[in-house]
């Protein structure tokens, strides 16, 4: 109930202008010229002092991308993106080259502080128990500006650094795994990302190591007319465990901004990766102007036996979300989970879900999706569950609930269930409903106002998913839900 | 979507183009009907045969599965099938053409008018003709372009038929195609049960593309049963398009056991409030059969209730596809739509693909769907065996029980008995 | 006569039965009691031939026939009957249809003719009335929507109809109120005869007030650790299972 009360307080405290992360950081940036060609790719690669093989990899992706068409199957509508009208690289001038924290531009530190992400280790440590510490990699436009707790992590053998650094310092690991989960030509946006990705996080957890703290990347798009193309690669070696958090915000701008990330997870035998996202990119204004196009490819490969990958996402931002964090259950007995809350309000469009591809024996997966549509938004769950012939005893349970608030929005459910053997057992349930008048009346009769009542009921609706989040994120997510639904009633 | 440039047609598409040119040249159609045919064929030609990149045809790639397009070959089938168990008025089409000698035009109840479609079209096109079926579907368009014959049925206002109408389609010609076309109008407060059955020669490779347009006026009631028992080498495409008035009770049931390749499409549009719709079906597949049931229930107005309930039993190397979509339009408040799809997969070579969709634009609705996929439950099997029932018999019992759950929801005892018998026959035939 | 010798059984790699020895002669009633997790239900499933269990050692013979060679239906035909702790719901199969199919399957296996329908109906109605099973229940799908008590009564109805020679009652008292317990017990007691033996598996003594056993066994950690007369059940009721669990561990 404490969290619920907080949500209510939060809702009360909000001004009309709800997006509190909409400020712009005034910092001088270095931009690549607009447009996309091989020279731009060479420019990005050179900026990162990349080895030749990486440049070749990018160029190969670019050549393939030129032959591809934008996908059109998702239930989202937007004017055609002019890929020549974007900057593919933007970096704060002061952020060039690897830094330790003391050298980070104070303006940037302040930006992250305003976002609620302190980067100074002293600040983080103040009053926090060691097990609740979070190591942060902060990505500002195209570059990583700071990574905290690197030394302490290094003691445990954990590598946590910007991917640009990993390409230079751990080329063998990167070469071995990059593009093996999301192949270069996987889809239009993934191929584009492979060509122009700027920065992102790299994580390697050695055999048998339980990562001593939560790892987190915080993405911020600041510059105008830039695309952000980050690339994250997480490798959990045999018997290891890591919990990783990702947060995203962007300033309030009239134009749409493109965010096309790729996240690859590899879990080897007996390893477990928990990946949580709270996505709160700028969703556009009340008239549906501006906002981020969030076209993201996230996929985990349970490569080893007995491995496990769990995705948890709270999606409240972005004008358009196109995102299907997926699990390839390759290892025998591997487990995939997907927990999602997708809230759309205003003119937001969400087409999100997951894929659970069962390849190994005795693999199991679980999907819990809670979609909430309000305003004039469209919210689609799209999910695939498939069992291949050799996936003996594959199991899936899917629960997919949609809640509509108001009669101007849409909630859609599109599951694809494909079974190719007799021993696979799949169960799928989906419901669509609104907050019942009885529930509302009951809450009002107990003295809550309408908005409080909605926040309360919605928090109950999404409870199963919130419980999957690490504690700090859970509280944040609950607040966010209240904020996102601001103005949806009455 | 997928508006790719169509450089050159497949062999089947080429064949259809040639056949259509020949049909035009034959001069058999009146100018009005020819115009209707040409418009439909134009639309078909622009899109071509649907393929896997067309979302609605993802699991049934007709472009690759339909290699050639056979021509229409009208011929007598040479035999009357003794398949009457319904005590119905029977009408028989052979290779797409109505055989009046095998049809009970003289034996009709008061208040129902049945005419051969070919005659109805030659005289004056019925008003409702072509108004129910979508013009966006390639296979519907193909039927309209090539339609041969069928029935135009009208049950007058307030007339409650006591006997079912049974339309039997027999196909016997190898390498032939047929395009039956029906139009059924149920008047205000009228009631009818109509069974359409597709049977054919197991040795004949034929293609059938049937379309029934159905209109049920306010307070009307219709049970429509489709028995797809086409021959083993057949390719069956069948579409049923339905338009419902207010306070209608409409039940559609598909029994799917025939054909090498089949696609049964059901499009239901609720145009009046407070109607009750039931769409149900069972598929029993074996060998290398590929069967696709695609269903669209469009709640365009408020306060209708729909139940969609489909089951399939998939043996050997067969592939069962189900796509079902419930659409709730903006302002279609108080809609209640519940869809359930259950599949029994009996072997590791069998395949099931299920896509139960909800597309909802109104908030005050109760909509849900569920799906289960798996083999026969081992606990149920053990329980039966522990009571002394041998395994093979226990499996049969459980398959019958599984399918009966859907069949028993039909509110017509004769139809239920017929369907249950057909399930048992299928199981017996499989055993032998 | 049932003879279980040194029976070891595993499920999912865990050994649940670790050398059970038990002999039940015709006409005898044996109660098997034990704490949760002692292997009681496993024993009942293994006896009736559920496939999830792997028999690693030992034997089960019934009237000289090796039961481990037989499937569940063949064991039923040989005269064994398991009254399930949790009777399975089978949607789509009317209870009446099920009873008839089971009875005739067993008759067929024993080389008897199918029972004519009128005779069968009469028999079911009589037995059903004794157990307070209504005609309405018989029309419903098997066990679907039955209350806990209705399910157990339906189990005993099946037992009385199929006339097994060895009845295994797995926690038949669980989920029953006192009236239902009485009806079920009376049903069972009616079936007592010099030719018919029973194994009554239960956690609590109260069932044994109604169905009085000749022998009581205590099962703990997969073995029978104590055997006695019906007074042993009372002793257990008073002192609990702790003594036996500890004794075994010591």
Short mmCIF file of C-alpha atoms in Angstrom, two decimals, chain A residues 10-411:
data_model
loop_
_atom_site.label_atom_id
_atom_site.label_comp_id
_atom_site.label_asym_id
_atom_site.label_seq_id
_atom_site.Cartn_x
_atom_site.Cartn_y
_atom_site.Cartn_z
CA UNK A 10 2.85 11.46 -7.46
CA UNK A 11 -0.24 11.85 -9.58
CA UNK A 12 -1.36 14.72 -7.38
CA UNK A 13 1.99 16.44 -7.64
CA UNK A 14 2.11 16.44 -11.39
CA UNK A 15 1.63 19.59 -13.37
CA UNK A 16 -0.24 19.70 -16.65
CA UNK A 17 3.04 19.24 -18.39
CA UNK A 18 3.69 15.70 -17.31
CA UNK A 19 6.95 14.80 -18.98
CA UNK A 20 9.47 15.89 -16.39
CA UNK A 21 12.47 14.68 -18.36
CA UNK A 22 11.77 17.07 -21.23
CA UNK A 23 14.54 19.54 -20.53
CA UNK A 24 17.43 20.08 -22.92
CA UNK A 25 21.03 20.05 -21.76
CA UNK A 26 22.87 22.98 -23.25
CA UNK A 27 26.17 21.47 -24.22
CA UNK A 28 28.29 21.87 -27.28
CA UNK A 29 28.19 18.81 -29.46
CA UNK A 30 30.17 17.39 -32.26
CA UNK A 31 27.85 16.18 -34.97
CA UNK A 32 28.46 14.10 -38.03
CA UNK A 33 27.00 15.76 -41.12
CA UNK A 34 23.45 14.73 -41.88
CA UNK A 35 22.88 11.78 -44.13
CA UNK A 36 24.06 8.22 -44.43
CA UNK A 37 26.80 6.90 -46.69
CA UNK A 38 30.02 4.92 -46.40
CA UNK A 39 31.97 8.03 -45.44
CA UNK A 40 29.72 8.62 -42.46
CA UNK A 41 30.29 5.06 -41.36
CA UNK A 42 34.04 5.50 -41.74
CA UNK A 43 33.70 8.71 -39.72
CA UNK A 44 31.87 6.95 -36.88
CA UNK A 45 34.33 4.08 -36.90
CA UNK A 46 37.28 6.47 -36.89
CA UNK A 47 35.76 8.49 -34.02
CA UNK A 48 35.73 5.30 -32.01
CA UNK A 49 39.25 4.34 -33.13
CA UNK A 50 37.91 1.03 -34.24
CA UNK A 51 39.95 -1.76 -35.70
CA UNK A 52 39.64 -2.50 -39.40
CA UNK A 53 37.46 -5.62 -38.90
CA UNK A 54 34.81 -3.59 -37.13
CA UNK A 55 34.70 -1.04 -39.95
CA UNK A 56 34.33 -3.85 -42.47
CA UNK A 57 31.51 -5.34 -40.43
CA UNK A 58 29.70 -2.01 -40.43
CA UNK A 59 30.22 -1.43 -44.14
CA UNK A 60 28.96 -4.89 -44.95
CA UNK A 61 25.83 -4.18 -42.89
CA UNK A 62 25.35 -0.85 -44.63
CA UNK A 63 25.55 -2.43 -48.09
CA UNK A 64 22.95 -4.98 -47.10
CA UNK A 65 20.75 -2.35 -45.51
CA UNK A 66 20.57 -0.44 -48.77
CA UNK A 67 18.83 -3.44 -50.35
CA UNK A 68 16.23 -3.78 -47.59
CA UNK A 69 12.76 -2.33 -47.15
CA UNK A 70 11.23 -0.90 -44.02
CA UNK A 71 8.88 -3.42 -42.42
CA UNK A 72 5.21 -2.51 -42.64
CA UNK A 73 3.46 -5.36 -40.81
CA UNK A 74 3.25 -3.72 -37.42
CA UNK A 75 0.12 -1.81 -36.46
CA UNK A 76 1.85 1.58 -36.42
CA UNK A 77 1.52 4.52 -38.77
CA UNK A 78 3.99 7.31 -39.27
CA UNK A 79 5.23 9.46 -42.12
CA UNK A 80 8.11 7.97 -44.03
CA UNK A 81 11.41 8.51 -42.27
CA UNK A 82 13.97 10.41 -44.27
CA UNK A 83 17.13 8.56 -43.36
CA UNK A 84 19.19 11.24 -45.12
CA UNK A 85 17.90 13.94 -42.80
CA UNK A 86 19.47 12.55 -39.62
CA UNK A 87 22.74 12.94 -37.83
CA UNK A 88 24.18 9.51 -37.22
CA UNK A 89 26.68 10.69 -34.68
CA UNK A 90 26.44 13.26 -31.93
CA UNK A 91 28.71 13.60 -28.95
CA UNK A 92 29.26 16.22 -26.31
CA UNK A 93 32.58 17.81 -27.26
CA UNK A 94 33.99 17.28 -23.83
CA UNK A 95 33.20 13.62 -23.76
CA UNK A 96 35.72 12.41 -26.26
CA UNK A 97 37.98 9.60 -25.25
CA UNK A 98 37.64 7.30 -22.26
CA UNK A 99 37.18 9.11 -18.99
CA UNK A 100 37.21 8.42 -15.38
CA UNK A 101 34.44 10.01 -13.39
CA UNK A 102 36.47 12.98 -12.18
CA UNK A 103 36.97 14.13 -15.75
CA UNK A 104 33.32 14.00 -16.81
CA UNK A 105 31.89 17.38 -17.74
CA UNK A 106 29.95 18.67 -14.72
CA UNK A 107 27.10 19.66 -17.03
CA UNK A 108 26.62 16.02 -17.91
CA UNK A 109 26.83 14.89 -14.31
CA UNK A 110 24.22 17.47 -13.52
CA UNK A 111 21.99 16.27 -16.36
CA UNK A 112 22.00 12.75 -15.00
CA UNK A 113 21.45 14.02 -11.51
CA UNK A 114 18.36 15.84 -12.73
CA UNK A 115 17.20 12.59 -14.27
CA UNK A 116 17.59 10.92 -10.92
CA UNK A 117 20.74 9.03 -11.89
CA UNK A 118 23.65 10.13 -9.73
CA UNK A 119 26.92 9.12 -11.37
CA UNK A 120 29.26 10.07 -8.55
CA UNK A 121 30.09 6.96 -6.62
CA UNK A 122 30.15 8.84 -3.33
CA UNK A 123 26.61 10.02 -3.91
CA UNK A 124 25.46 6.59 -4.84
CA UNK A 125 27.08 5.05 -1.82
CA UNK A 126 25.55 7.47 0.62
CA UNK A 127 22.96 5.63 2.58
CA UNK A 128 22.68 2.59 0.29
CA UNK A 129 23.38 -0.93 1.40
CA UNK A 130 26.06 -2.62 -0.71
CA UNK A 131 23.67 -5.18 -2.19
CA UNK A 132 21.47 -2.40 -3.52
CA UNK A 133 24.22 -0.59 -5.37
CA UNK A 134 23.89 -0.15 -9.08
CA UNK A 135 26.74 0.30 -11.50
CA UNK A 136 25.73 2.72 -14.25
CA UNK A 137 26.89 3.22 -17.82
CA UNK A 138 25.53 6.57 -18.96
CA UNK A 139 25.06 7.01 -22.71
CA UNK A 140 24.49 10.56 -23.92
CA UNK A 141 23.46 10.74 -27.57
CA UNK A 142 26.07 8.63 -29.35
CA UNK A 143 28.67 8.12 -26.65
CA UNK A 144 29.10 6.64 -23.25
CA UNK A 145 30.03 9.46 -20.90
CA UNK A 146 30.67 7.58 -17.71
CA UNK A 147 30.70 4.13 -16.23
CA UNK A 148 30.65 3.73 -12.50
CA UNK A 149 32.02 1.04 -10.18
CA UNK A 150 34.30 -0.30 -12.90
CA UNK A 151 37.09 -1.17 -10.56
CA UNK A 152 35.00 -3.00 -8.06
CA UNK A 153 33.40 -5.00 -10.82
CA UNK A 154 36.80 -5.78 -12.28
CA UNK A 155 37.74 -7.42 -8.97
CA UNK A 156 34.97 -9.93 -9.52
CA UNK A 157 36.15 -10.42 -13.09
CA UNK A 158 33.08 -8.69 -14.49
CA UNK A 159 33.62 -6.54 -17.55
CA UNK A 160 31.20 -3.61 -17.76
CA UNK A 161 32.18 -0.91 -20.19
CA UNK A 162 31.03 1.01 -23.25
CA UNK A 163 30.93 -1.30 -26.26
CA UNK A 164 33.31 1.04 -28.11
CA UNK A 165 35.86 0.32 -25.42
CA UNK A 166 35.17 -3.42 -25.54
CA UNK A 167 35.82 -3.46 -29.28
CA UNK A 168 39.27 -2.09 -28.59
CA UNK A 169 40.08 -3.91 -25.36
CA UNK A 170 38.30 -7.27 -25.72
CA UNK A 171 38.15 -7.81 -29.48
CA UNK A 172 38.06 -11.60 -29.17
CA UNK A 173 34.95 -11.62 -27.00
CA UNK A 174 33.21 -9.06 -29.18
CA UNK A 175 34.11 -10.90 -32.38
CA UNK A 176 32.94 -14.18 -30.93
CA UNK A 177 29.50 -12.94 -29.92
CA UNK A 178 28.54 -9.73 -31.73
CA UNK A 179 25.81 -10.36 -34.29
CA UNK A 180 25.37 -14.00 -33.28
CA UNK A 181 22.00 -13.46 -31.62
CA UNK A 182 20.68 -10.71 -33.86
CA UNK A 183 22.32 -11.38 -37.22
CA UNK A 184 23.41 -8.36 -39.23
CA UNK A 185 20.53 -8.84 -41.67
CA UNK A 186 17.89 -9.75 -39.09
CA UNK A 187 15.63 -6.85 -39.95
CA UNK A 188 15.74 -3.37 -41.45
CA UNK A 189 16.44 -1.51 -38.22
CA UNK A 190 18.88 -4.08 -36.84
CA UNK A 191 20.87 -3.90 -40.06
CA UNK A 192 20.86 -0.11 -39.89
CA UNK A 193 22.06 -0.33 -36.31
CA UNK A 194 24.84 -2.73 -37.28
CA UNK A 195 26.09 -0.15 -39.78
CA UNK A 196 25.94 2.96 -37.63
CA UNK A 197 25.75 1.93 -33.97
CA UNK A 198 27.38 4.53 -31.84
CA UNK A 199 27.72 3.24 -28.34
CA UNK A 200 26.08 1.09 -25.76
CA UNK A 201 27.13 -1.28 -23.03
CA UNK A 202 29.19 -4.40 -23.02
CA UNK A 203 28.94 -6.91 -20.20
CA UNK A 204 30.83 -10.11 -19.64
CA UNK A 205 30.24 -12.19 -16.53
CA UNK A 206 32.87 -14.90 -16.13
CA UNK A 207 32.14 -18.52 -15.32
CA UNK A 208 30.46 -19.13 -12.02
CA UNK A 209 30.34 -15.45 -11.04
CA UNK A 210 27.28 -13.88 -9.54
CA UNK A 211 27.58 -10.24 -10.50
CA UNK A 212 28.01 -8.37 -7.17
CA UNK A 213 25.65 -5.53 -8.07
CA UNK A 214 22.94 -4.56 -10.53
CA UNK A 215 24.29 -3.19 -13.79
CA UNK A 216 22.50 -0.39 -15.48
CA UNK A 217 22.68 1.70 -18.61
CA UNK A 218 21.00 5.02 -18.81
CA UNK A 219 20.26 6.29 -22.30
CA UNK A 220 19.62 9.92 -23.00
CA UNK A 221 18.95 11.50 -26.39
CA UNK A 222 19.72 15.20 -26.20
CA UNK A 223 20.72 16.49 -29.62
CA UNK A 224 18.14 17.46 -32.20
CA UNK A 225 17.71 15.47 -35.41
CA UNK A 226 19.92 12.67 -34.26
CA UNK A 227 19.26 9.03 -34.36
CA UNK A 228 20.42 7.02 -31.41
CA UNK A 229 21.66 3.60 -32.34
CA UNK A 230 23.05 1.94 -29.32
CA UNK A 231 24.22 -1.59 -29.20
CA UNK A 232 24.31 -3.72 -26.10
CA UNK A 233 25.96 -7.08 -25.77
CA UNK A 234 25.71 -9.13 -22.59
CA UNK A 235 27.45 -12.46 -22.20
CA UNK A 236 26.82 -14.58 -19.13
CA UNK A 237 29.36 -17.37 -19.09
CA UNK A 238 28.62 -20.78 -17.60
CA UNK A 239 26.88 -20.74 -14.24
CA UNK A 240 26.92 -16.95 -13.91
CA UNK A 241 24.17 -14.49 -13.01
CA UNK A 242 23.53 -10.87 -13.83
CA UNK A 243 20.68 -8.44 -13.44
CA UNK A 244 20.74 -5.54 -15.85
CA UNK A 245 18.60 -2.43 -15.95
CA UNK A 246 18.04 -0.01 -18.74
CA UNK A 247 16.44 3.42 -18.55
CA UNK A 248 15.74 5.91 -21.29
CA UNK A 249 14.61 9.55 -21.57
CA UNK A 250 14.77 12.34 -24.10
CA UNK A 251 14.03 16.07 -24.22
CA UNK A 252 10.69 17.34 -25.34
CA UNK A 253 11.01 18.28 -28.99
CA UNK A 254 8.60 18.89 -31.82
CA UNK A 255 10.31 16.63 -34.30
CA UNK A 256 10.35 12.89 -34.10
CA UNK A 257 13.61 11.29 -33.19
CA UNK A 258 14.70 7.83 -34.17
CA UNK A 259 16.02 5.30 -31.71
CA UNK A 260 16.99 1.98 -33.23
CA UNK A 261 18.87 -0.10 -30.72
CA UNK A 262 20.02 -3.68 -30.78
CA UNK A 263 20.44 -5.71 -27.61
CA UNK A 264 21.98 -9.17 -27.69
CA UNK A 265 22.08 -11.48 -24.69
CA UNK A 266 23.95 -14.76 -24.55
CA UNK A 267 23.41 -17.14 -21.64
CA UNK A 268 25.74 -20.12 -21.61
CA UNK A 269 25.18 -23.32 -19.67
CA UNK A 270 23.48 -22.73 -16.33
CA UNK A 271 23.69 -18.93 -16.66
CA UNK A 272 20.90 -16.50 -15.90
CA UNK A 273 20.30 -13.01 -17.25
CA UNK A 274 17.59 -10.74 -15.97
CA UNK A 275 17.09 -7.71 -18.19
CA UNK A 276 14.77 -4.94 -17.08
CA UNK A 277 13.80 -1.84 -18.98
CA UNK A 278 11.93 1.24 -17.97
CA UNK A 279 11.43 3.07 -21.23
CA UNK A 280 10.28 6.61 -20.88
CA UNK A 281 11.37 8.33 -24.08
CA UNK A 282 9.47 11.50 -24.83
CA UNK A 283 6.05 10.30 -26.06
CA UNK A 284 5.08 13.41 -28.01
CA UNK A 285 2.89 16.24 -26.84
CA UNK A 286 -0.85 16.30 -26.21
CA UNK A 287 -1.52 16.80 -29.94
CA UNK A 288 0.70 13.91 -30.91
CA UNK A 289 3.55 16.08 -32.15
CA UNK A 290 7.10 14.95 -31.66
CA UNK A 291 8.26 12.00 -29.66
CA UNK A 292 10.69 9.16 -30.17
CA UNK A 293 10.34 6.39 -32.71
CA UNK A 294 11.54 3.46 -30.70
CA UNK A 295 12.37 0.69 -33.17
CA UNK A 296 14.32 -1.80 -31.15
CA UNK A 297 15.54 -5.35 -31.64
CA UNK A 298 16.18 -7.20 -28.41
CA UNK A 299 16.90 -10.88 -28.31
CA UNK A 300 18.37 -13.34 -25.87
CA UNK A 301 19.90 -16.67 -26.73
CA UNK A 302 19.70 -19.37 -24.07
CA UNK A 303 22.60 -21.07 -25.72
CA UNK A 304 23.54 -23.46 -22.95
CA UNK A 305 21.54 -26.12 -21.16
CA UNK A 306 19.70 -25.00 -18.01
CA UNK A 307 20.13 -21.34 -18.87
CA UNK A 308 17.55 -18.65 -18.26
CA UNK A 309 16.73 -15.26 -19.68
CA UNK A 310 14.01 -13.03 -18.27
CA UNK A 311 12.90 -9.78 -19.90
CA UNK A 312 10.88 -7.31 -17.92
CA UNK A 313 9.76 -4.09 -19.52
CA UNK A 314 7.78 -1.09 -18.49
CA UNK A 315 7.04 0.85 -21.64
CA UNK A 316 5.45 4.21 -21.07
CA UNK A 317 7.26 6.52 -23.45
CA UNK A 318 7.94 6.94 -27.17
CA UNK A 319 5.55 8.11 -29.87
CA UNK A 320 5.91 4.73 -31.54
CA UNK A 321 7.23 1.56 -29.99
CA UNK A 322 8.19 -1.40 -32.15
CA UNK A 323 9.86 -3.87 -29.91
CA UNK A 324 9.79 -7.60 -29.27
CA UNK A 325 12.33 -8.76 -26.69
CA UNK A 326 12.67 -12.44 -27.49
CA UNK A 327 14.22 -15.65 -26.26
CA UNK A 328 15.73 -18.41 -28.31
CA UNK A 329 15.50 -21.45 -26.08
CA UNK A 330 18.27 -23.46 -27.62
CA UNK A 331 19.74 -25.24 -24.60
CA UNK A 332 17.88 -28.17 -23.07
CA UNK A 333 15.84 -27.21 -19.99
CA UNK A 334 16.33 -23.53 -20.74
CA UNK A 335 13.76 -21.00 -19.56
CA UNK A 336 12.54 -17.79 -21.16
CA UNK A 337 10.35 -15.21 -19.49
CA UNK A 338 8.74 -12.00 -20.67
CA UNK A 339 6.95 -9.63 -18.35
CA UNK A 340 5.62 -6.48 -19.88
CA UNK A 341 3.63 -3.42 -19.00
CA UNK A 342 2.92 -1.23 -21.99
CA UNK A 343 1.03 1.97 -21.34
CA UNK A 344 -0.07 4.22 -24.13
CA UNK A 345 -1.77 7.57 -23.82
CA UNK A 346 -2.22 10.61 -26.05
CA UNK A 347 -1.43 9.62 -29.63
CA UNK A 348 1.11 6.96 -28.77
CA UNK A 349 1.31 3.79 -30.82
CA UNK A 350 2.69 0.62 -29.32
CA UNK A 351 3.30 -2.63 -31.15
CA UNK A 352 5.23 -4.77 -28.74
CA UNK A 353 5.46 -8.31 -27.48
CA UNK A 354 7.87 -11.16 -27.61
CA UNK A 355 8.96 -14.32 -29.35
CA UNK A 356 9.64 -17.54 -27.53
CA UNK A 357 11.35 -19.92 -29.90
CA UNK A 358 11.58 -23.39 -28.37
CA UNK A 359 14.38 -25.44 -29.91
CA UNK A 360 15.79 -27.54 -27.04
CA UNK A 361 14.19 -30.28 -25.00
CA UNK A 362 12.17 -29.50 -21.86
CA UNK A 363 12.30 -25.78 -22.51
CA UNK A 364 9.71 -23.60 -20.91
CA UNK A 365 8.54 -20.05 -21.33
CA UNK A 366 6.17 -17.70 -19.65
CA UNK A 367 4.65 -14.50 -21.00
CA UNK A 368 2.74 -12.03 -18.89
CA UNK A 369 1.71 -8.95 -20.80
CA UNK A 370 -0.38 -6.09 -19.48
CA UNK A 371 -1.39 -3.43 -21.96
CA UNK A 372 -3.14 -0.26 -20.94
CA UNK A 373 -4.49 2.10 -23.57
CA UNK A 374 -5.81 5.56 -22.87
CA UNK A 375 -6.37 8.77 -24.78
CA UNK A 376 -6.25 8.22 -28.53
CA UNK A 377 -3.52 5.66 -28.41
CA UNK A 378 -3.26 2.26 -30.07
CA UNK A 379 -1.69 -0.56 -28.11
CA UNK A 380 -0.93 -3.91 -29.74
CA UNK A 381 0.48 -7.03 -28.18
CA UNK A 382 2.16 -9.18 -30.81
CA UNK A 383 3.74 -12.40 -29.66
CA UNK A 384 5.00 -15.60 -31.16
CA UNK A 385 5.42 -18.91 -29.40
CA UNK A 386 6.81 -21.74 -31.44
CA UNK A 387 8.04 -25.24 -30.75
CA UNK A 388 10.20 -26.96 -33.26
CA UNK A 389 10.15 -30.68 -33.89
CA UNK A 390 12.98 -31.43 -31.52
CA UNK A 391 11.63 -29.26 -28.70
CA UNK A 392 10.23 -32.22 -26.77
CA UNK A 393 8.10 -31.28 -23.78
CA UNK A 394 8.20 -27.59 -24.57
CA UNK A 395 5.88 -25.61 -22.31
CA UNK A 396 4.46 -22.16 -22.65
CA UNK A 397 2.00 -20.18 -20.66
CA UNK A 398 0.85 -16.82 -21.95
CA UNK A 399 -1.40 -14.39 -20.17
CA UNK A 400 -2.13 -11.27 -22.05
CA UNK A 401 -4.50 -8.68 -20.63
CA UNK A 402 -5.56 -5.34 -22.01
CA UNK A 403 -7.25 -2.52 -20.22
CA UNK A 404 -8.95 0.31 -22.06
CA UNK A 405 -9.46 3.70 -20.51
CA UNK A 406 -11.82 5.82 -22.59
CA UNK A 407 -13.50 5.04 -25.89
CA UNK A 408 -11.06 6.73 -28.26
CA UNK A 409 -8.24 4.20 -27.92
CA UNK A 410 -7.57 0.71 -29.21
CA UNK A 411 -6.20 -2.47 -27.68
#
